[in-house]
Short mmCIF file of C-alpha atoms and ligand atoms in Angstrom, two decimals:
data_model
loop_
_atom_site.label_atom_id
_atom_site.label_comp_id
_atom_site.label_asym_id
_atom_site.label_seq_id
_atom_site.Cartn_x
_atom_site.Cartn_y
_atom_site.Cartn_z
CA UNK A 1315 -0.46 8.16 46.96
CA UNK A 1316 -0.29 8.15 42.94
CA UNK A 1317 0.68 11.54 41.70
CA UNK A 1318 -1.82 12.86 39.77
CA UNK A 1319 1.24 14.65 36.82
CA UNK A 1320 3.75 12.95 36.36
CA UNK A 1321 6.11 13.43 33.68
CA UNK A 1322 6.76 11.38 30.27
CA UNK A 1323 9.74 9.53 28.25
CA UNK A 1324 8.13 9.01 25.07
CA UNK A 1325 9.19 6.91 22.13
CA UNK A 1326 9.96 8.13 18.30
CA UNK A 1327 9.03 5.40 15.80
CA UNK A 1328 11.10 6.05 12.63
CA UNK A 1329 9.16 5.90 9.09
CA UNK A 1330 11.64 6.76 6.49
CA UNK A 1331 9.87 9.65 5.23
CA UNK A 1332 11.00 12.68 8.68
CA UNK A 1333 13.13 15.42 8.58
CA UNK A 1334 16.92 14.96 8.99
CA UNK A 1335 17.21 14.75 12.80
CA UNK A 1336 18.74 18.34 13.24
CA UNK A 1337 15.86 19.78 10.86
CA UNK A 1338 13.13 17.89 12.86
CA UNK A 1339 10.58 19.41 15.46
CA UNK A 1340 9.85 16.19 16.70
CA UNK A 1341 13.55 15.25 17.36
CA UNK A 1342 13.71 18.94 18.94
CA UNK A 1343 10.99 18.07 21.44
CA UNK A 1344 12.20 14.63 21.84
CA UNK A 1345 14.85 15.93 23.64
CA UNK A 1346 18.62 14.67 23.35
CA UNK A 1347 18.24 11.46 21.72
CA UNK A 1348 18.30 12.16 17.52
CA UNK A 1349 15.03 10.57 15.85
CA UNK A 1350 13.68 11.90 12.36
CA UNK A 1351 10.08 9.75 13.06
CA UNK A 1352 7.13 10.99 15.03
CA UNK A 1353 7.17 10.83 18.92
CA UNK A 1354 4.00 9.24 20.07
CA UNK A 1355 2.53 9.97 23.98
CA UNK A 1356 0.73 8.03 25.63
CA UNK A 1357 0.30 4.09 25.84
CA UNK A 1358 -0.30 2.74 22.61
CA UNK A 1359 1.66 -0.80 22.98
CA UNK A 1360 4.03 -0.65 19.80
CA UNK A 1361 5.26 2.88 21.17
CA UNK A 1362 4.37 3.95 25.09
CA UNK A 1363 5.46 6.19 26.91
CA UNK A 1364 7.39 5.49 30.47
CA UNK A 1365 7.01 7.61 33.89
CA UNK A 1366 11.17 9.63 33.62
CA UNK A 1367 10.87 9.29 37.52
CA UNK A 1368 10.33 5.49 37.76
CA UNK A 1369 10.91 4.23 34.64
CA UNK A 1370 7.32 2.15 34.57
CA UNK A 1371 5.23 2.02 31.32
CA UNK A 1372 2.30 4.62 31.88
CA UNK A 1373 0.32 2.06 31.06
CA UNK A 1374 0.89 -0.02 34.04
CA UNK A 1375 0.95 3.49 35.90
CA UNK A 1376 -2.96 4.02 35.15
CA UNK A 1377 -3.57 0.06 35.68
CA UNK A 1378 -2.45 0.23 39.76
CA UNK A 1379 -4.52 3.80 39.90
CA UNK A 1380 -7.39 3.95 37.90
CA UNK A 1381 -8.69 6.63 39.11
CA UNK A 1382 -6.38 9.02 37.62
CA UNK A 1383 -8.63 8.22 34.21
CA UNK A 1384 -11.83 9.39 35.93
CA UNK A 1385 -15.03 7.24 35.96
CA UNK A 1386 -16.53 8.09 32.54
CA UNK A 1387 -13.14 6.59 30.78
CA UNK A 1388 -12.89 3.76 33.12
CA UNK A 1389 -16.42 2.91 32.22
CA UNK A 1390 -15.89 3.13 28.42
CA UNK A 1391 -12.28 2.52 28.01
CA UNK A 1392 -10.74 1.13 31.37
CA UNK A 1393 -7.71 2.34 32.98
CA UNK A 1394 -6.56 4.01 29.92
CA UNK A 1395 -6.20 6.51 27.50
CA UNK A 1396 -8.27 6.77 24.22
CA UNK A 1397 -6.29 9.04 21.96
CA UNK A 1398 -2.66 9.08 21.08
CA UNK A 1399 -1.18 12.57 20.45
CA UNK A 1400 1.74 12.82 18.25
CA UNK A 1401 4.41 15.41 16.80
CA UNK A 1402 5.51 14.35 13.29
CA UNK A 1403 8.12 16.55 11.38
CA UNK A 1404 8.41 15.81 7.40
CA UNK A 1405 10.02 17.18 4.21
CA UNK A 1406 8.39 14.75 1.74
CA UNK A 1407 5.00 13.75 1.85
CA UNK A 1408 3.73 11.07 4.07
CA UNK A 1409 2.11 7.87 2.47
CA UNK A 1410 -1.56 8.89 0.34
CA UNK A 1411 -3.93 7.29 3.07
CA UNK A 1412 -7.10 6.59 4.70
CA UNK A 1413 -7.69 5.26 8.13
CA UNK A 1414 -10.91 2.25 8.11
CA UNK A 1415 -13.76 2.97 10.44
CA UNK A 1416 -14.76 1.09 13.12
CA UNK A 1417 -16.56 -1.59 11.60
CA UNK A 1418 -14.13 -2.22 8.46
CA UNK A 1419 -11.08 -1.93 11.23
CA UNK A 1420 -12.32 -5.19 13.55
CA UNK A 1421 -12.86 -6.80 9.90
CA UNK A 1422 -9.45 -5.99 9.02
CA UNK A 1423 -8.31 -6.76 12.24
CA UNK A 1424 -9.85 -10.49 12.17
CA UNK A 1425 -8.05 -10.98 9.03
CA UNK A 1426 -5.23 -9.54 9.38
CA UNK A 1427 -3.72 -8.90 13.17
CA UNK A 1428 -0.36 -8.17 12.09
CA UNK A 1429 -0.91 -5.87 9.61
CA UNK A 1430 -4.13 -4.28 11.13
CA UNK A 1431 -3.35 -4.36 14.78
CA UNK A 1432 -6.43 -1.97 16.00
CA UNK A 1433 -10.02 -2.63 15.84
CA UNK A 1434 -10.87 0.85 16.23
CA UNK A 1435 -11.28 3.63 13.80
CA UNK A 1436 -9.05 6.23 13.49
CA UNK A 1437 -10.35 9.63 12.94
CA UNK A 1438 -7.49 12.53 13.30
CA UNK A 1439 -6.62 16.31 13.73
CA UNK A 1440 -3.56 18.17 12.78
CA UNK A 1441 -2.49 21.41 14.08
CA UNK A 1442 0.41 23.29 12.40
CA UNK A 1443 2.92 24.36 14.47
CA UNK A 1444 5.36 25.67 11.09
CA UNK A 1445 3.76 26.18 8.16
CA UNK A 1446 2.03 23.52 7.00
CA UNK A 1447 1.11 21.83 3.17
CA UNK A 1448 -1.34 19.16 3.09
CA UNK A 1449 -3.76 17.61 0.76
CA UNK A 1450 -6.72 16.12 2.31
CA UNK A 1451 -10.35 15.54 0.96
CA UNK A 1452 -11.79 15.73 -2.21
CA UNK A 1453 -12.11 18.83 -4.69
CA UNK A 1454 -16.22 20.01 -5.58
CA UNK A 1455 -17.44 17.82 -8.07
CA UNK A 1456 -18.02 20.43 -10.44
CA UNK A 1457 -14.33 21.27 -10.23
CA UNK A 1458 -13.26 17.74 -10.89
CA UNK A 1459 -15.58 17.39 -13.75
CA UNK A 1460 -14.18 20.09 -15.30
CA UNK A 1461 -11.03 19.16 -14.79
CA UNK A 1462 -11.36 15.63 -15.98
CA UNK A 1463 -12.53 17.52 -19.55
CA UNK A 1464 -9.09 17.91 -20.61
CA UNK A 1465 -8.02 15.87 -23.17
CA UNK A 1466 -5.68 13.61 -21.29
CA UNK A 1467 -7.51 13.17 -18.45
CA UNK A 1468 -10.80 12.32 -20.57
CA UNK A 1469 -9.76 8.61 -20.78
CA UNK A 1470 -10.14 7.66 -16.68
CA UNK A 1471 -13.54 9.04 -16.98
CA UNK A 1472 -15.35 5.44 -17.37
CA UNK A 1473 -18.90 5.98 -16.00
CA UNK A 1474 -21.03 9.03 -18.79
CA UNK A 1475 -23.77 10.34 -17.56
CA UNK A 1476 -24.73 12.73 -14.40
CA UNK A 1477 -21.15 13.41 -12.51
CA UNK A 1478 -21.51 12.06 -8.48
CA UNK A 1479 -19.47 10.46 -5.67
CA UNK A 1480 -19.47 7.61 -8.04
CA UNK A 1481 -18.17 8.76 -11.09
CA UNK A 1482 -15.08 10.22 -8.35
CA UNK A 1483 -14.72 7.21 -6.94
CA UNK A 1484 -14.44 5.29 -10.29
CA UNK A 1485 -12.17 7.85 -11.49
CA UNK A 1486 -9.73 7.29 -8.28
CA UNK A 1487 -9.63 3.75 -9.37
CA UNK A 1488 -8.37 4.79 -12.94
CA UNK A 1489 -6.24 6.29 -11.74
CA UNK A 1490 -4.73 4.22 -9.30
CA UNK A 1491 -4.92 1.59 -11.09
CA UNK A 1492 -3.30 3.46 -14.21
CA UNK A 1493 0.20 1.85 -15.27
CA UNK A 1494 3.27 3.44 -14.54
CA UNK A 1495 3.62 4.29 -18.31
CA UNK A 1496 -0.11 6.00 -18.19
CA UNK A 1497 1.05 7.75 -15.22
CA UNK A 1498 4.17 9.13 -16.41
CA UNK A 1499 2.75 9.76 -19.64
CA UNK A 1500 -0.47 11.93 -18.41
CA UNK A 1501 1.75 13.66 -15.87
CA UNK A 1502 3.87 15.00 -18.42
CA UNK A 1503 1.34 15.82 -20.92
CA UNK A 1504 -0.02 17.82 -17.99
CA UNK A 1505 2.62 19.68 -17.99
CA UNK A 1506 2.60 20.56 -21.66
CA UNK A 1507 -0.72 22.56 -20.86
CA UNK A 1508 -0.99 26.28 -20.19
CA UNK A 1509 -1.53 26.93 -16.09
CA UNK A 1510 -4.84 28.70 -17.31
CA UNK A 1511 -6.92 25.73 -18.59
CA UNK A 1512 -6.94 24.41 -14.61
CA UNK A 1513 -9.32 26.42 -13.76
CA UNK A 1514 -9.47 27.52 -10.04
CA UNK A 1515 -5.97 24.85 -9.88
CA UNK A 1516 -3.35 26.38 -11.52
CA UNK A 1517 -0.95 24.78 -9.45
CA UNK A 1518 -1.51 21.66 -10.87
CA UNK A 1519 1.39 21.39 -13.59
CA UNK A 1520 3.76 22.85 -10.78
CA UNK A 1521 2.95 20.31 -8.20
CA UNK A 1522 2.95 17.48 -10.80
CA UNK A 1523 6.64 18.49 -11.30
CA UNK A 1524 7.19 18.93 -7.07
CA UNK A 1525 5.59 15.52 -6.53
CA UNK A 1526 7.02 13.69 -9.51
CA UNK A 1527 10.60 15.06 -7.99
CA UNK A 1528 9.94 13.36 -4.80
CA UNK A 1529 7.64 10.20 -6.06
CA UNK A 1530 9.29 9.68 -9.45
CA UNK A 1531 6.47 9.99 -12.24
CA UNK A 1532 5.27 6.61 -11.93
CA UNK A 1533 3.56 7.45 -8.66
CA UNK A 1534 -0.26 6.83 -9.18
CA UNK A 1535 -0.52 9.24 -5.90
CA UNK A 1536 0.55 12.04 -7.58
CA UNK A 1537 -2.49 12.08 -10.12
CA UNK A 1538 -5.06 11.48 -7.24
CA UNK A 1539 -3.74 14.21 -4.93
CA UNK A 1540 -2.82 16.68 -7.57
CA UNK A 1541 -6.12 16.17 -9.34
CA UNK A 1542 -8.64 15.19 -6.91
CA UNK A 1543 -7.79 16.64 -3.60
CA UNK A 1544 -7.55 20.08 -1.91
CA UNK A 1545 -4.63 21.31 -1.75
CA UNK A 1546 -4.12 23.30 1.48
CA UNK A 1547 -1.10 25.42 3.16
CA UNK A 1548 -1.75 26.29 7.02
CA UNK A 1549 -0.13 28.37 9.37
CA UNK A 1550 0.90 28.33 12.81
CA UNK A 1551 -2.68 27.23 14.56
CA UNK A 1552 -4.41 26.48 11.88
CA UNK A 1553 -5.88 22.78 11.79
CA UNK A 1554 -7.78 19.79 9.85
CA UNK A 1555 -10.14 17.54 10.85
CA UNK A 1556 -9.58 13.80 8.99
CA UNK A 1557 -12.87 12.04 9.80
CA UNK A 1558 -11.92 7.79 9.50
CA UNK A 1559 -12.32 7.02 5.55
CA UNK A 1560 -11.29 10.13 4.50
CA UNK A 1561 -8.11 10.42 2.13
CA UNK A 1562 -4.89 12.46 3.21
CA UNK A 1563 -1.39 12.84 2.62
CA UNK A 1564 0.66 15.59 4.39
CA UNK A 1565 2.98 16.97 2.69
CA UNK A 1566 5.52 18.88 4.64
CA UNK A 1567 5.17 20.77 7.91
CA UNK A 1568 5.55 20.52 11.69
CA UNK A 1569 2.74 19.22 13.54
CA UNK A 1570 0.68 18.07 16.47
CA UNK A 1571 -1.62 15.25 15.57
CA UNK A 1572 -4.27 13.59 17.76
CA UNK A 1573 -6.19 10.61 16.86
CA UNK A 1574 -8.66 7.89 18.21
CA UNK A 1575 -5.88 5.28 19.88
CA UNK A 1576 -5.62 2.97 16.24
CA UNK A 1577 -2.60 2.73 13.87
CA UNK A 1578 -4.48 1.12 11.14
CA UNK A 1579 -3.47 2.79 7.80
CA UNK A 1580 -4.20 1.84 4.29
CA UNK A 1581 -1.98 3.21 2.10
CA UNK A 1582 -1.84 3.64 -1.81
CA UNK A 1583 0.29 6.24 -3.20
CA UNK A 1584 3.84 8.01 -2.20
CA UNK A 1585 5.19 5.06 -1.36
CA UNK A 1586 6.85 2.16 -2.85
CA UNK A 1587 4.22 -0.58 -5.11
CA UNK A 1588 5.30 -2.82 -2.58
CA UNK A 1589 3.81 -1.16 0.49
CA UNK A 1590 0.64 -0.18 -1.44
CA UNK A 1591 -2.53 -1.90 -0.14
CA UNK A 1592 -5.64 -3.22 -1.70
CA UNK A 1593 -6.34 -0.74 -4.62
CA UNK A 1594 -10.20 -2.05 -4.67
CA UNK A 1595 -10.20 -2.03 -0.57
CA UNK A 1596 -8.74 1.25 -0.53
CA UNK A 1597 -11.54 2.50 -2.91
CA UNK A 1598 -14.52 0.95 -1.81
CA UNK A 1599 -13.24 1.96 1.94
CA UNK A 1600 -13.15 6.02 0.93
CA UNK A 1601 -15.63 8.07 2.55
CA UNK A 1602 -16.51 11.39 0.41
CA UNK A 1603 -16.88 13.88 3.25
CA UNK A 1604 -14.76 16.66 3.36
CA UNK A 1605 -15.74 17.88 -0.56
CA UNK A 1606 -13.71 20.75 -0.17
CA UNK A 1607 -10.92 23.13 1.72
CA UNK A 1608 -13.09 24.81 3.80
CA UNK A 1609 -15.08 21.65 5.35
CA UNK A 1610 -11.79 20.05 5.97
CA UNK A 1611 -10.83 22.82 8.32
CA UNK A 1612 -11.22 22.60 12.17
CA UNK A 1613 -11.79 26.02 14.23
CA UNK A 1614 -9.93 27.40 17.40
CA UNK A 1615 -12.13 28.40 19.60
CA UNK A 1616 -11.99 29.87 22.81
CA UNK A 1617 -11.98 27.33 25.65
CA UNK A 1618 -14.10 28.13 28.73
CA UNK A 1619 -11.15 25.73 30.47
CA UNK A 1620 -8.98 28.44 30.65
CA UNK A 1621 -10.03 31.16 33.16
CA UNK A 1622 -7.59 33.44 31.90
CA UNK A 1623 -8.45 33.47 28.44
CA UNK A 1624 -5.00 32.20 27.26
CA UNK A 1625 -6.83 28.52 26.04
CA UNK A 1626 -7.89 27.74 23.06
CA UNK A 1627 -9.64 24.37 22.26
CA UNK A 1628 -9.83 22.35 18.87
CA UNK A 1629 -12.55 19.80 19.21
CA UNK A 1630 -13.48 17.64 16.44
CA UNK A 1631 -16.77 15.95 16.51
CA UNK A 1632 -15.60 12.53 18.02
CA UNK A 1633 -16.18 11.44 21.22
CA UNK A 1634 -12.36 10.01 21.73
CA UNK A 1635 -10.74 13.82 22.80
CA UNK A 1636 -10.39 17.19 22.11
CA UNK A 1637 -7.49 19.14 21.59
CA UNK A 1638 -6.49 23.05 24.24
CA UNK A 1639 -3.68 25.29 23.17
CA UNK A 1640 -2.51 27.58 25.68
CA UNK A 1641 -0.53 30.31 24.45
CA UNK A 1642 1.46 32.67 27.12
CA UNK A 1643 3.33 35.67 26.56
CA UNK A 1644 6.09 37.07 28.48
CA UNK A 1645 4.88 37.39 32.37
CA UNK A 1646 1.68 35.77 31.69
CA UNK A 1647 -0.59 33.13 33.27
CA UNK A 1648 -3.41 31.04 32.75
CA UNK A 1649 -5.51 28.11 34.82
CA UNK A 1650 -6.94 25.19 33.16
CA UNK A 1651 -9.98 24.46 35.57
CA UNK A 1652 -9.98 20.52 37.02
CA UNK A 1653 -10.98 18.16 33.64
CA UNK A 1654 -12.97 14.90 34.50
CA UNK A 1655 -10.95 12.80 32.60
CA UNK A 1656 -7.11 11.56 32.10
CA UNK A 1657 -4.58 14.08 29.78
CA UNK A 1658 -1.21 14.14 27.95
CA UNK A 1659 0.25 17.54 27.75
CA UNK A 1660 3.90 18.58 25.82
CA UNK A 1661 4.98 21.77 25.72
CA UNK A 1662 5.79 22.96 22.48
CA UNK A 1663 7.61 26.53 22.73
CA UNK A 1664 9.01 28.67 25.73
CA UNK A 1665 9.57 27.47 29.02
CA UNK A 1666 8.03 28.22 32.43
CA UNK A 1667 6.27 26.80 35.52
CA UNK A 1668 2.36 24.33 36.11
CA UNK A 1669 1.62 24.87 39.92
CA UNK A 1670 -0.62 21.54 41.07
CA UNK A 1671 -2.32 21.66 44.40
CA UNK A 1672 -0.67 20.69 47.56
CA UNK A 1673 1.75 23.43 46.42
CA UNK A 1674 3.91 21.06 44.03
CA UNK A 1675 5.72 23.22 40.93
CA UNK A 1676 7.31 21.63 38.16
CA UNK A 1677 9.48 23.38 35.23
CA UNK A 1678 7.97 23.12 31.60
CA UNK A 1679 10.42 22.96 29.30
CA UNK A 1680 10.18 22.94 25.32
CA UNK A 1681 9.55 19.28 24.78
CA UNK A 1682 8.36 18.29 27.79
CA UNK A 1683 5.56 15.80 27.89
CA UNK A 1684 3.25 14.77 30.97
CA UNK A 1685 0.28 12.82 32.12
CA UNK A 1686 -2.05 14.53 33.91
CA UNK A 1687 -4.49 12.68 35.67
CA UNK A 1688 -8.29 13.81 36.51
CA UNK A 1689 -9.69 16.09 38.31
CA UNK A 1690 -6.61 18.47 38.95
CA UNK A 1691 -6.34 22.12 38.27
CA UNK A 1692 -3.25 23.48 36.89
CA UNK A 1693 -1.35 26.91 37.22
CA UNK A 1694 0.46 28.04 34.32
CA UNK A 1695 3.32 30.68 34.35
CA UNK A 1696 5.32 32.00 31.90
CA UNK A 1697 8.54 34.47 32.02
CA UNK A 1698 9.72 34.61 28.86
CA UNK A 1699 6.60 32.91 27.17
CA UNK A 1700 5.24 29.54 26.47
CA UNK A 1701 2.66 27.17 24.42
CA UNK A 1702 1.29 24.05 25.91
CA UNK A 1703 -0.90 21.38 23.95
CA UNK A 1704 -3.05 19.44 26.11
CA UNK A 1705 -5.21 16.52 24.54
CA UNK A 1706 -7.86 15.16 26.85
CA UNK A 1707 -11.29 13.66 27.55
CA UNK A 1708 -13.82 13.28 29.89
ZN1 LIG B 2637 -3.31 9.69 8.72
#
């Protein structure tokens, strides 16, 4: 008979832009072998995730028993797993990006297999695990307007008249499209202006100078983010929501990320011209939802999962999977009732023990990653403490 948890290998894909291995969560968790990219769980095909005690893909795993996934993700997905949970680790900020919706992504995807491999959307959380910088929506309009009063930014201001989504949007093109002398030139003058005439942004000059460090100040991405976007530090816990079309770049941080199972990215700032996409794709693509900090925020709440009341759960409004953190201190336990559908669960701090029916115990170590299959409780124990993200669906 299948086992119903099983534990994972996972792969780290390397992107250029991760912490120096020794520095890096992700190579921490990946245990042994150094990485500085993100390690990915589950079975997306560039990067899947093998069974340690066999060695088979967990892919082929779920093929010969299907009904580890439950019925309602066998009837909607197959014998497989919808979401792809990740820990990334970076210094410097990842690409500026946006992730195409559904119906843009199998357009894309006709056109361009290599490059857009997914037809899906891809609509993501993050939860800090270190502290956490990030920019990711839009700024209120009002703000922006304001902002875009100031005498060097007047000139990207293209469209008069009453200030909407579409004045932003046309703005994000100046800007992007902006040459690398306009860029360098408005960054600095920027800088030339007292911290006070920003408004409710007085970080702006010093983040120019941060970014322009890291980017060089021909970076059209440093404009849009510094300008345009919130601007958000997390802590520990504390989590976004990225709905598909909206813009993000992370900036430095640990982190668990969850998304729909896609890897389609467009990309157009903090990164080489070269790798830029499709200025007038990437603008016409951008949603304008979240339109400030707060929206882009996603709660903890308690999880009714937990019977012990260790479990929290993040759930964004997607259908693909939602997100528990169980959190144990010394001595302490918890059970995460049976869930109808299939799981992948790392532990990120502490060590201790998951009791499975039939009286099997296995060890949970920092880094640790399994598949759990449906309809299984689970017994949690922790001597010395312990936290456990478990991304699932049913
Ligand atoms: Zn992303």
């Amino acid at each position: 008979m299948a086992e119903a948890v099983v534990q994972l290998r996972c792969g780290v894909k390397n992107d250029g832009w991760g912490k120096k291995a020794k520095d890096s969560l992700a190579a921490q968790l990946w245990s042994k072998t150094p990485g500085t990219g993100p390690m990915w769980m589950g079975t997306y095909p560039k990067v899947p995730s093998y069974l340690v005690s066999t060695g088979e893909p967990l892919q082929e795993y779920l093929k010969k028993h299907p009904r580890l996934v439950g019925k309602a993700v066998l009837d909607q997905y197959g014998a497989d797993i919808p979401f792809l949970p990740k820990i990334l680790s970076f210094a410097k900020a990842l690409p500026l990006q946006i992730h195409p919706n559904k119906s843009l992504a199998s357009r894309l995807h006709e056109q361009d297999p290599v490059k857009f491999a997914d037809s899906n959307h891809k609509p993501e959380i993050a939860v800090a695990l270190s502290n956490f910088e990030l920019f990711v929506g839009w700024k209120p309009l009002a703000d922006i307007q304001a902002l875009f009063k100031l005498n060097s930014l007047e000139r990207f201001v293209r469209s008069p008249g009453e200030f909407t989504d579409a004045t932003l949007c046309d703005i994000c093109e100046a800007l992007l499209t902006a040459s690398p002398e306009t860029v360098a030139s408005t960054i600095h003058e920027l800088q030339s202006i007292p911290e006070s005439q920003f408004g409710a942004y007085p970080y702006i000059p010093g983040m120019l100078a941060r970014l322009q460090r890291e980017y060089s100040e021909f970076d059209n991405g440093n404009l849009v983010a510094a300008l345009l976007m919130n601007y958000l530090t997390l802590g520990p816990g504390d989590a976004v929501y990225v709905p598909a079309d909206s813009i993000h770049a992370y900036l430095c941080g640990d982190i668990f990320e969850c998304m729909a199972r896609s890897d389609n990215v467009l990309n157009t700032g903090f990164c080489p011209r070269a790798q830029r996409d499709n200025i007038a794709l990437f603008t016409q693509t951008l949603s304008f939802a979240p339109h400030n900090a707060a929206e882009a925020l996603l709660p903890r709440r308690k999880s009714d999962k937990g019977l012990a009341g260790h479990t929290d759960v993040y759930a964004p409004p997607i259908a693909e999977f939602n997100v528990l953190a169980t959190c144990l201190g010394a001595g302490e336990t918890e059970t995460h009732k049976s869930i109808l559908g299939p799981s992948l669960m790392i532990v990120t701090k502490g060590c201790g023990t998951v009791n499975i029916p039939g009286d099997t115990t296995l060890h949970l170590k920092e880094g640790h990653v399994f598949f759990v299959g449906q309809g299984v409780p689970l017994d949690f124990y922790s001597k010395t403490g312990m936290a456990v993200f478990r991304a699932y669906t049913e």
